[in-house]
Coordinates of C-alpha atoms and ligand atoms in Angstrom, one line a residue:
M126 CA 98.6 130.3 151.9
K127 CA 98.2 132.0 155.3
P128 CA 101.1 134.5 156.3
S129 CA 103.9 132.9 158.0
T130 CA 104.0 133.3 161.8
L131 CA 107.7 133.0 161.7
R132 CA 108.2 136.5 160.2
I133 CA 109.4 138.7 163.1
G134 CA 110.4 142.2 163.3
Y135 CA 108.5 145.3 162.1
R136 CA 108.5 146.2 158.4
Y137 CA 110.5 149.3 157.8
R138 CA 108.9 152.5 156.6
P139 CA 110.6 155.8 157.0
G140 CA 107.4 157.1 158.7
R141 CA 107.8 154.4 161.4
L142 CA 111.1 155.6 162.6
A143 CA 111.5 157.3 165.8
P144 CA 112.9 161.0 165.5
E145 CA 116.2 160.0 167.1
Y146 CA 118.0 156.9 168.1
D147 CA 121.2 156.5 170.3
A148 CA 122.6 153.9 167.9
L149 CA 121.8 152.2 164.6
V150 CA 122.6 148.5 164.2
I151 CA 122.9 147.1 160.7
G152 CA 121.8 143.4 160.7
S153 CA 119.7 141.5 163.1
G154 CA 121.7 138.3 163.4
M155 CA 122.9 137.1 166.8
G156 CA 125.7 139.7 166.8
G157 CA 123.5 142.7 166.0
L158 CA 120.7 141.6 168.3
T159 CA 123.0 140.9 171.2
T160 CA 124.7 144.2 170.9
A161 CA 121.2 146.0 170.6
A162 CA 119.8 144.1 173.6
I163 CA 122.8 145.1 175.9
L164 CA 122.7 148.7 174.9
S165 CA 119.1 148.6 175.6
E166 CA 119.7 147.3 179.1
L167 CA 121.9 150.3 179.5
G168 CA 119.0 152.6 178.6
W169 CA 119.9 153.3 174.9
K170 CA 117.2 153.5 172.2
V171 CA 118.5 151.3 169.4
C172 CA 117.2 150.8 165.8
V173 CA 118.2 147.5 164.2
L174 CA 117.9 147.5 160.5
E175 CA 117.5 144.2 158.7
Q176 CA 117.4 143.8 154.9
H177 CA 115.7 140.5 155.1
Y178 CA 111.9 139.9 155.4
T179 CA 112.4 138.5 158.9
A180 CA 114.7 139.2 161.8
G181 CA 117.4 136.8 163.2
G182 CA 120.0 136.5 160.5
Y183 CA 121.2 133.0 160.3
T184 CA 118.9 132.2 163.3
H185 CA 115.8 132.8 161.3
S186 CA 113.4 130.0 160.2
Y187 CA 111.1 129.8 157.4
E188 CA 107.9 128.0 156.4
R189 CA 106.8 126.4 153.1
N190 CA 104.1 123.9 152.1
G191 CA 103.4 123.2 155.9
Y192 CA 107.0 122.6 156.9
E193 CA 109.3 124.7 158.8
W194 CA 113.2 124.8 158.7
D195 CA 116.0 126.6 160.5
V196 CA 118.7 128.0 158.2
G197 CA 121.7 128.4 160.4
V198 CA 121.1 126.5 163.7
H199 CA 121.3 122.8 164.0
Y200 CA 122.7 122.5 167.5
I201 CA 124.1 124.7 170.2
G202 CA 126.5 123.6 173.0
D203 CA 127.2 124.6 176.5
V204 CA 123.5 125.4 177.5
G205 CA 122.6 122.3 179.5
A206 CA 124.1 123.6 182.7
D207 CA 124.5 126.9 184.4
T208 CA 127.3 128.1 182.1
R209 CA 128.2 131.6 181.0
T210 CA 126.7 130.8 177.6
R211 CA 123.4 129.7 179.2
R212 CA 123.3 132.8 181.4
M213 CA 123.8 135.0 178.4
F214 CA 120.9 133.3 176.5
D215 CA 118.8 133.5 179.5
F216 CA 119.5 137.2 179.8
L217 CA 118.9 138.0 176.3
T218 CA 115.7 136.2 176.0
D219 CA 114.5 137.0 179.5
G220 CA 114.6 133.5 180.5
K221 CA 112.0 132.4 178.1
L222 CA 114.1 130.4 175.6
Q223 CA 114.1 126.6 176.5
W224 CA 116.7 124.1 175.3
A225 CA 116.0 120.4 174.4
P226 CA 119.0 118.0 174.7
M227 CA 119.9 115.8 171.7
D228 CA 120.8 112.2 172.1
Q229 CA 123.7 111.2 174.2
E230 CA 125.4 110.5 170.8
Y231 CA 125.0 114.0 169.4
D232 CA 127.3 113.6 166.3
R233 CA 128.0 110.5 164.3
F234 CA 130.8 110.4 161.7
Y235 CA 130.7 108.1 158.7
I236 CA 134.3 108.0 157.4
G237 CA 134.7 105.9 154.4
D238 CA 133.1 102.6 155.5
K239 CA 133.8 103.2 159.2
V240 CA 131.5 104.6 161.8
Y241 CA 132.5 106.6 164.9
S242 CA 130.6 108.9 167.3
A243 CA 130.8 111.8 169.8
H244 CA 129.2 111.3 173.2
A245 CA 128.0 114.1 175.6
G246 CA 130.0 114.8 178.6
R247 CA 133.7 115.3 179.1
Q248 CA 134.3 111.8 180.6
E249 CA 131.9 110.0 178.3
F250 CA 133.5 111.8 175.2
R251 CA 137.0 110.5 176.4
D252 CA 135.8 107.0 177.3
N253 CA 133.9 106.7 174.0
L254 CA 136.9 107.8 172.0
V255 CA 139.2 105.4 174.0
R256 CA 136.8 102.7 173.1
Q257 CA 137.0 103.4 169.5
F258 CA 140.8 103.9 169.6
P259 CA 142.1 101.8 172.6
E260 CA 145.7 102.1 171.5
E261 CA 145.5 105.8 171.4
E262 CA 144.6 106.5 175.1
E263 CA 147.6 108.7 175.7
A264 CA 147.0 110.9 172.5
I265 CA 143.3 111.3 173.5
D266 CA 144.1 112.4 177.0
G267 CA 146.8 114.8 175.5
Y268 CA 144.2 116.2 173.1
L269 CA 141.7 116.8 176.0
G270 CA 144.5 118.4 178.0
L271 CA 145.0 120.9 175.1
L272 CA 141.3 121.7 175.1
K273 CA 141.5 122.6 178.7
Q274 CA 144.5 124.7 178.4
V275 CA 142.9 126.7 175.6
G276 CA 139.9 127.8 177.9
G277 CA 141.6 130.7 179.6
A278 CA 143.3 131.7 176.4
L279 CA 140.1 132.0 174.5
S280 CA 138.8 134.6 177.1
M281 CA 142.0 136.4 177.0
F282 CA 141.7 136.5 173.1
G283 CA 138.1 138.0 173.4
M284 CA 139.2 140.4 176.1
G285 CA 142.1 141.6 173.9
R286 CA 139.7 142.4 171.2
A287 CA 137.4 144.6 173.3
M288 CA 140.4 146.7 174.6
K289 CA 141.1 150.3 173.2
P290 CA 144.1 150.1 170.8
W291 CA 146.5 151.8 173.4
M292 CA 145.4 149.3 176.1
R293 CA 145.9 146.4 173.9
T294 CA 149.5 147.6 173.1
V295 CA 150.3 147.7 176.8
A296 CA 148.6 144.5 177.5
T297 CA 150.2 142.6 174.4
P298 CA 153.1 141.0 176.3
Y299 CA 150.7 139.6 179.0
L300 CA 148.1 138.4 176.3
R301 CA 150.9 136.6 174.4
W302 CA 152.2 135.1 177.6
K303 CA 148.7 133.7 178.3
T304 CA 148.2 132.4 174.8
P305 CA 149.7 129.1 174.0
D306 CA 151.5 129.1 170.7
F307 CA 149.5 126.2 169.4
M308 CA 146.4 128.1 169.4
F309 CA 147.3 129.8 166.0
K310 CA 148.9 126.6 164.5
K311 CA 147.0 124.6 161.9
T312 CA 144.7 122.1 163.6
Y313 CA 146.3 119.2 161.7
D314 CA 149.8 120.3 162.8
V315 CA 148.8 120.2 166.5
L316 CA 147.1 116.9 166.2
S317 CA 149.9 115.3 164.4
E318 CA 152.2 116.0 167.3
L319 CA 149.9 113.8 169.4
T320 CA 149.2 110.9 167.0
D321 CA 149.8 109.7 163.5
N322 CA 146.6 107.7 163.4
Q323 CA 144.6 109.5 160.6
D324 CA 141.3 108.0 161.7
L325 CA 141.7 109.4 165.1
I326 CA 142.6 112.8 163.7
A327 CA 139.6 112.5 161.3
V328 CA 137.3 111.8 164.2
I329 CA 138.6 114.6 166.3
C330 CA 138.1 116.9 163.3
G331 CA 134.8 115.4 162.4
Q332 CA 133.0 118.7 163.2
W333 CA 135.1 120.6 160.7
G334 CA 131.9 121.7 158.9
D335 CA 131.0 123.7 161.9
M336 CA 133.5 126.4 160.9
G337 CA 134.0 125.6 157.2
L338 CA 137.8 124.7 157.1
P339 CA 139.4 121.4 157.1
P340 CA 142.2 120.5 159.6
K341 CA 145.2 121.4 157.3
Q342 CA 143.8 125.0 157.0
S343 CA 142.0 125.8 160.1
A344 CA 143.4 127.4 163.2
F345 CA 143.5 125.0 166.3
M346 CA 142.0 127.9 168.1
V347 CA 138.7 127.5 166.3
H348 CA 138.8 123.9 166.3
S349 CA 139.2 123.7 170.0
M350 CA 136.7 126.4 170.6
I351 CA 134.1 124.2 168.7
A352 CA 135.1 121.0 170.3
R353 CA 134.8 122.4 173.7
H354 CA 131.5 124.0 172.9
Y355 CA 129.9 120.6 172.2
L356 CA 131.8 118.6 174.6
Y357 CA 128.6 118.4 177.0
G358 CA 126.3 117.6 174.0
G359 CA 124.1 119.4 171.6
F360 CA 120.9 121.4 172.3
Y361 CA 118.1 122.6 170.2
P362 CA 116.0 125.9 170.8
V363 CA 112.5 124.6 171.7
G364 CA 110.1 126.0 169.3
G365 CA 112.7 126.4 166.6
S366 CA 115.6 128.7 166.1
W367 CA 113.4 131.7 165.1
K368 CA 112.4 131.9 168.9
I369 CA 115.9 133.1 169.7
A370 CA 115.2 136.6 167.9
D371 CA 111.5 136.4 168.8
Y372 CA 112.4 136.5 172.4
I373 CA 115.2 139.1 172.2
I374 CA 113.3 141.7 170.1
P375 CA 111.1 142.7 173.1
Q376 CA 114.1 143.5 175.2
I377 CA 115.2 146.1 172.4
Q378 CA 111.7 147.6 172.3
K379 CA 111.5 148.1 176.0
T380 CA 113.6 151.4 175.8
G381 CA 111.9 152.6 172.6
G382 CA 114.1 150.8 170.1
E383 CA 112.8 148.6 167.2
V384 CA 114.0 145.9 164.9
F385 CA 112.9 146.8 161.3
T386 CA 112.8 144.2 158.5
Y387 CA 112.9 145.0 154.7
A388 CA 115.3 147.7 155.9
N389 CA 118.2 147.5 153.5
V390 CA 121.1 149.8 154.3
E391 CA 122.8 151.1 151.2
K392 CA 125.7 153.1 152.7
I393 CA 127.1 154.0 155.9
L394 CA 127.4 157.8 155.9
V395 CA 130.8 159.3 156.9
E396 CA 131.7 163.0 157.0
K397 CA 135.1 164.3 157.8
G398 CA 136.1 161.0 159.3
K399 CA 133.0 160.7 161.5
T400 CA 130.0 158.4 161.2
V401 CA 126.8 160.5 160.7
G402 CA 124.2 157.9 160.0
V403 CA 123.0 155.4 157.1
K404 CA 121.4 155.9 153.9
M405 CA 118.7 153.2 153.1
S406 CA 118.1 151.7 149.6
D407 CA 114.9 153.8 149.3
G408 CA 117.2 156.9 149.6
H409 CA 116.0 157.8 153.1
E410 CA 118.8 158.9 155.4
I411 CA 118.8 158.0 159.2
K412 CA 121.0 160.4 161.1
C413 CA 122.9 159.0 164.0
P414 CA 126.5 159.4 165.3
I415 CA 126.9 155.7 166.4
V416 CA 126.4 152.9 163.9
V417 CA 127.3 149.2 164.6
S418 CA 127.6 147.0 161.6
S419 CA 126.8 143.3 162.1
A420 CA 126.5 142.9 158.4
G421 CA 130.0 141.2 158.0
V422 CA 133.4 142.7 157.3
D423 CA 133.2 142.2 153.6
N424 CA 129.8 143.9 153.3
T425 CA 130.9 146.8 155.6
F426 CA 134.2 147.7 154.0
N427 CA 133.7 146.6 150.4
Y428 CA 130.1 147.7 149.9
L429 CA 128.6 150.0 152.7
L430 CA 131.5 152.4 153.0
D431 CA 132.7 154.6 150.3
E432 CA 136.1 153.5 148.8
A433 CA 137.8 156.8 149.7
V434 CA 136.6 156.4 153.4
V435 CA 138.1 152.9 153.5
R436 CA 141.3 154.0 151.9
D437 CA 141.7 157.0 154.2
A438 CA 141.1 154.9 157.3
G439 CA 143.9 152.5 156.0
Y440 CA 141.7 149.4 155.6
Q441 CA 142.4 148.6 151.9
K442 CA 145.5 146.6 152.4
K443 CA 144.3 144.9 155.6
L444 CA 141.2 143.6 153.7
K445 CA 143.5 141.6 151.5
E446 CA 144.6 139.5 154.4
V447 CA 141.2 137.9 154.9
R448 CA 138.9 135.8 152.6
P449 CA 135.3 134.8 152.6
S450 CA 134.5 131.3 153.8
V451 CA 133.1 128.6 151.4
G452 CA 129.5 128.6 150.3
H453 CA 126.9 125.8 151.1
L454 CA 124.1 123.8 149.7
C455 CA 121.1 123.0 151.9
L456 CA 118.4 120.5 151.0
Y457 CA 115.3 121.2 153.0
M458 CA 113.0 118.2 153.2
G459 CA 109.5 117.6 154.4
L460 CA 107.9 114.2 155.2
K461 CA 104.3 113.3 156.0
E462 CA 105.1 111.1 159.0
T463 CA 106.6 112.1 162.4
A464 CA 110.2 111.8 163.4
E465 CA 109.3 109.0 165.7
E466 CA 107.3 107.0 163.1
L467 CA 110.3 107.4 160.6
G468 CA 113.0 106.5 163.2
L469 CA 114.8 109.8 162.9
P470 CA 117.5 110.4 165.6
K471 CA 118.4 113.5 167.5
T472 CA 122.0 112.9 166.2
N473 CA 123.7 114.8 163.4
F474 CA 125.2 112.7 160.8
W475 CA 128.7 113.6 159.2
I476 CA 129.3 111.6 156.1
Y477 CA 132.8 111.6 154.6
P478 CA 134.2 109.8 151.6
H479 CA 137.4 109.1 153.4
N480 CA 139.7 110.3 156.4
D481 CA 141.6 113.0 154.2
Y482 CA 139.2 116.0 154.5
D483 CA 141.6 118.5 153.0
R484 CA 142.1 116.3 149.9
A485 CA 138.4 115.8 149.7
L486 CA 137.6 119.4 149.7
A487 CA 140.3 120.2 147.3
D488 CA 139.0 117.5 144.8
F489 CA 135.6 119.0 145.1
S490 CA 136.8 122.5 144.6
E491 CA 138.4 121.5 141.4
S492 CA 135.4 119.5 140.0
D493 CA 131.9 119.4 141.4
D494 CA 131.6 115.9 139.9
A495 CA 134.0 114.7 142.7
E496 CA 132.4 113.2 145.7
F497 CA 131.0 115.7 148.2
P498 CA 133.8 116.2 150.8
V499 CA 131.3 116.2 153.6
V500 CA 127.5 115.7 153.8
Y501 CA 126.0 116.7 156.9
V502 CA 122.4 115.5 157.9
S503 CA 120.3 117.1 160.6
F504 CA 116.9 116.1 161.8
P505 CA 115.4 119.4 163.3
S506 CA 111.9 118.1 163.9
A507 CA 113.2 115.2 165.9
K508 CA 115.2 117.7 168.1
D509 CA 112.4 120.1 168.8
P510 CA 109.9 118.7 171.3
D511 CA 107.5 121.5 170.2
Y512 CA 107.6 120.8 166.5
L513 CA 104.5 118.6 166.2
N514 CA 102.4 121.2 168.0
R515 CA 103.2 123.5 165.0
H516 CA 103.2 121.0 162.3
P517 CA 101.3 117.8 163.3
G518 CA 102.1 114.6 161.8
T519 CA 105.1 115.7 159.8
A520 CA 108.8 115.6 160.0
T521 CA 111.8 117.7 158.5
I522 CA 115.4 116.8 157.5
E523 CA 118.2 119.1 156.3
I524 CA 121.3 118.1 154.4
V525 CA 124.1 120.5 154.2
A526 CA 127.2 120.2 152.0
P527 CA 129.9 122.7 151.1
A528 CA 129.7 124.6 147.7
P529 CA 132.4 126.9 146.4
Y530 CA 130.8 130.0 144.9
D531 CA 132.5 129.8 141.5
P532 CA 130.1 127.4 139.7
Y533 CA 127.2 129.8 140.5
K534 CA 128.7 132.9 139.2
K535 CA 127.1 132.5 135.8
W536 CA 123.7 133.1 137.5
K537 CA 124.8 136.0 139.8
G538 CA 122.3 138.9 139.7
S539 CA 119.5 136.7 138.7
T540 CA 116.3 136.8 140.7
W541 CA 115.5 134.2 143.3
G542 CA 112.9 131.5 141.9
K543 CA 113.6 132.8 138.3
R544 CA 117.1 131.7 137.6
G545 CA 116.2 129.6 134.6
D546 CA 116.0 125.9 133.5
D547 CA 119.6 125.3 133.5
Y548 CA 119.9 126.4 137.2
E549 CA 117.0 124.2 138.0
A550 CA 118.5 121.2 136.4
Y551 CA 121.8 121.7 138.1
K552 CA 120.0 121.9 141.5
A553 CA 118.0 118.8 140.7
E554 CA 121.2 116.8 139.9
L555 CA 122.8 118.0 143.1
S556 CA 119.6 117.3 145.2
E557 CA 119.6 113.6 143.7
R558 CA 123.2 113.2 144.9
L559 CA 122.5 114.5 148.4
L560 CA 119.4 112.3 148.7
R561 CA 121.4 109.2 147.8
H562 CA 123.6 109.7 150.9
L563 CA 120.4 110.0 153.0
Y564 CA 118.9 106.8 151.6
D565 CA 122.1 105.0 152.0
K566 CA 122.1 105.6 155.9
L567 CA 118.4 105.5 156.4
P568 CA 116.9 103.4 153.6
Q569 CA 113.4 103.5 155.3
L570 CA 113.1 107.1 153.9
E571 CA 113.1 106.2 150.2
G572 CA 109.9 107.2 148.7
K573 CA 108.9 109.1 151.8
I574 CA 110.0 112.6 150.9
D575 CA 106.9 114.7 150.4
Y576 CA 108.7 118.0 149.5
F577 CA 112.3 119.2 149.0
E578 CA 114.0 122.3 147.9
L579 CA 117.7 123.2 147.6
S580 CA 119.4 126.3 148.6
T581 CA 122.8 127.3 147.0
P582 CA 125.4 130.0 147.6
L583 CA 123.1 132.2 145.5
S584 CA 120.2 131.7 148.1
T585 CA 122.5 132.8 150.9
E586 CA 123.6 135.9 148.9
W587 CA 119.7 136.7 148.1
F588 CA 118.4 136.2 151.6
S589 CA 121.4 136.9 153.9
A590 CA 123.2 139.3 151.7
Y591 CA 126.7 137.6 151.8
K592 CA 128.0 138.5 148.5
H593 CA 130.1 135.3 148.0
G594 CA 127.4 133.2 149.5
E595 CA 129.8 132.5 152.3
L596 CA 128.7 130.2 155.1
Y597 CA 130.6 131.6 158.1
G598 CA 131.6 135.2 157.1
L599 CA 135.4 135.3 157.0
D600 CA 137.5 132.1 156.7
H601 CA 138.8 130.8 160.0
T602 CA 142.5 130.6 159.0
P603 CA 145.2 131.3 161.6
E604 CA 146.1 134.4 159.7
R605 CA 142.5 135.8 160.0
L606 CA 142.5 135.3 163.8
Q607 CA 145.7 137.3 164.2
Q608 CA 144.4 140.3 162.3
E609 CA 144.7 143.0 165.1
W610 CA 142.3 145.3 163.2
L611 CA 139.4 142.9 163.4
T612 CA 138.1 144.5 166.5
P613 CA 134.8 146.1 167.5
E614 CA 136.3 149.6 167.3
T615 CA 137.1 150.8 163.9
K616 CA 139.3 153.7 162.7
I617 CA 136.1 155.6 161.6
E618 CA 134.8 157.5 164.5
G619 CA 131.4 156.3 165.7
L620 CA 131.5 153.0 163.5
W621 CA 131.7 149.8 165.4
L622 CA 131.7 146.1 164.2
T623 CA 130.1 143.1 165.7
G624 CA 129.1 139.6 164.8
Q625 CA 130.9 136.5 163.7
D626 CA 133.8 138.2 161.9
I627 CA 135.0 139.9 165.1
L628 CA 135.3 136.7 167.1
T629 CA 134.3 133.5 165.4
C630 CA 131.4 132.0 163.8
G631 CA 128.5 130.1 165.6
V632 CA 125.6 131.6 167.2
T633 CA 127.5 131.7 170.6
G634 CA 130.6 133.2 168.8
A635 CA 128.3 136.0 167.4
M636 CA 126.6 136.5 170.6
M637 CA 129.9 136.9 172.5
A638 CA 131.0 139.2 169.9
G639 CA 128.0 141.3 170.8
V640 CA 129.2 141.4 174.4
L641 CA 132.7 142.5 173.3
T642 CA 131.4 145.2 171.1
T643 CA 129.2 146.7 173.8
T644 CA 132.0 146.5 176.3
A645 CA 134.2 148.3 173.8
M646 CA 131.6 150.9 173.1
V647 CA 130.8 151.8 176.7
G648 CA 133.9 150.8 178.6
M649 CA 134.3 148.4 181.5
R650 CA 132.9 150.7 184.2
K651 CA 129.6 151.1 182.6
I652 CA 129.3 147.5 181.4
S653 CA 130.1 145.9 184.7
P654 CA 126.7 146.2 186.4
V655 CA 125.1 144.5 183.3
M656 CA 127.7 141.8 183.3
K657 CA 127.3 141.3 187.0
K658 CA 123.4 140.9 186.5
I659 CA 124.2 138.3 183.8
F660 CA 127.0 136.4 185.2
G661 CA 126.7 137.1 188.9
Ligands
FAD745 C1 124.0 126.2 157.2 C2 124.3 126.8 158.5 C3 124.5 126.1 159.6 C4 124.8 126.5 160.8 N1 124.8 125.7 162.0 C5 125.1 126.2 163.3 C6 124.8 125.5 164.4 O1 124.3 124.3 164.3 N2 125.2 126.0 165.5 C7 125.8 127.3 165.7 O2 126.1 127.8 166.7 N3 126.0 128.0 164.5 C8 125.7 127.5 163.3 N4 125.8 128.3 162.1 C9 126.6 129.5 162.2 C10 125.9 130.7 162.8 O3 124.5 130.5 162.4 C11 126.4 132.0 162.5 O4 127.8 132.0 162.7 C12 125.9 133.2 163.3 O5 124.5 133.0 163.4 C13 126.2 134.5 162.7 O6 125.6 135.5 163.2 P1 125.9 137.1 162.9 O7 125.1 138.0 163.6 O8 127.3 137.3 162.8 O9 125.5 137.1 161.3 P2 124.2 136.7 160.6 O10 123.3 136.0 161.3 O11 124.5 136.5 159.1 O12 123.5 138.3 160.6 C14 124.0 139.2 159.6 C15 122.6 140.1 159.1 O13 123.0 141.3 158.5 C16 122.0 141.4 157.5 N5 122.6 142.5 156.5 C17 123.6 142.2 155.7 N6 123.7 143.4 154.9 C18 122.7 144.2 155.3 C19 122.4 145.5 154.9 N7 123.1 146.2 154.0 N8 121.3 146.2 155.5 C20 120.7 145.4 156.4 N9 120.9 144.3 156.9 C21 121.9 143.6 156.3 C22 121.8 140.0 156.9 O14 120.6 140.0 156.2 C23 121.8 139.1 158.2 O15 120.6 139.1 158.8 C24 125.4 127.9 160.8 C25 125.5 128.7 159.7 C26 124.9 128.2 158.6 C27 124.9 129.0 157.4

């Protein structure tokens, strides 16, 4: 088979490293790449170290059997107009990344035997919801009002994270005053104050899979952030999600930096409370007084730092306040007809057994024989106008469902592709169950699947290095979002954090975390010209 063109980044070898770097970044996901690209814009020489065979973190894509799939990007919002998000992507990718809009109906919710949808555009979204729930007009307007109110508070939240601790202490009363108290309430509790219509609540929370927690557990802040993000519809990166990293890497190389793959960091080296570099898994040490970890909070504190360093810096107790998010299954499918021939929409399907999402997830967590609490179906080749240029005459589909890590523990430590017959049999059964959902909604696809393979939380652990196979880093509970220590600056001199655990999950969440991290690192005065260049 010819080597995949999707493998990007430069294979790590100690001899390929420059003698010195201004900063090391662990992980080439959106958080790490954004941080590295902004620092490069400031003239820094940055070395990004990625353990996987390709760069991009959850934005990477892979090819097999003539098909190509994204692993962690199904749609991105807020890029269809001249928004801050769009400007940021344009800056990072030197204006090269293009976006293709999805259908006007970007999300469709199958809840039990009822079908609802989300339509692109604030007014269209509202009117469509009112059409579906005519007796709930007041509640719907009340809900949209809350989303509006949250906008400024979300910026304040981010700004607070980037401040120096003393500054945050001074600013706390102001930040609190600007933060409506419902931000940190449970999503369900906030919505229940507007309506007791459980179907409406279910539709409003129909995207809970975008952050991994159902409404009785998630923070309204994250719910509202996602709802606002997609209010004007969904967009797909033209050429596939791997193009995001492909276009960012040259920005990092401009100042002599590099993005290395197969570069597994084993330890962050700390001496007398100061960061001095990293030790790679081949034993080579790269010295540098500034290290940014985008590998996730769990990896950073529980695996990359020595226990004594974590204890001395006072993190041990704090780490108990957060927990990993749920894992996931993804069924990657290839078909030998085009999306158009097969009638595949540019709409995501969310399939729920009933409108009590929390109960469905709890039932499934107790027994994986229970119905899947949500089955999400995405049609990437239909969304990407360039797909057929790369893979003529074919189409792809992905099905995602939550998967708690526990049932997979018995295979922990086994090698990818060689986990044994019992694992393969378990996967075959799960695949069959997921396929039934697809055929139920699109019966024309029965007998048309040419190739499929299922990833499990163990695949996430293997390829993306999340030790619990977690889908979205730390769980997005109200408690997690109020952890004052989850900031770019750590208590260990020279060590910084970025990525989805610092702000929120999502490609844009990780990207904005990169902005916060660089702001915290260099200070407002130095970052201002860059921000001016980006946002005007
Ligand atoms: C199935 C799925 C679907 C999703 N769909 C969407 C979507 O449609 N839209 C959206 O906006 N978001 C989506 N997301 C979420 C989004 O992809 C992530 O929140 C975001 O990309 C995370 O970026 P990050 O930089 O924080 O982390 P990551 O992208 O996970 O990057 C962290 C990187 O660190 C590397 N690493 C870890 N340990 C080490 C080490 N020791 N040495 C070197 N490297 C290391 C990992 O290999 C990884 O590449 C989805 C996620 C998943 C899993």
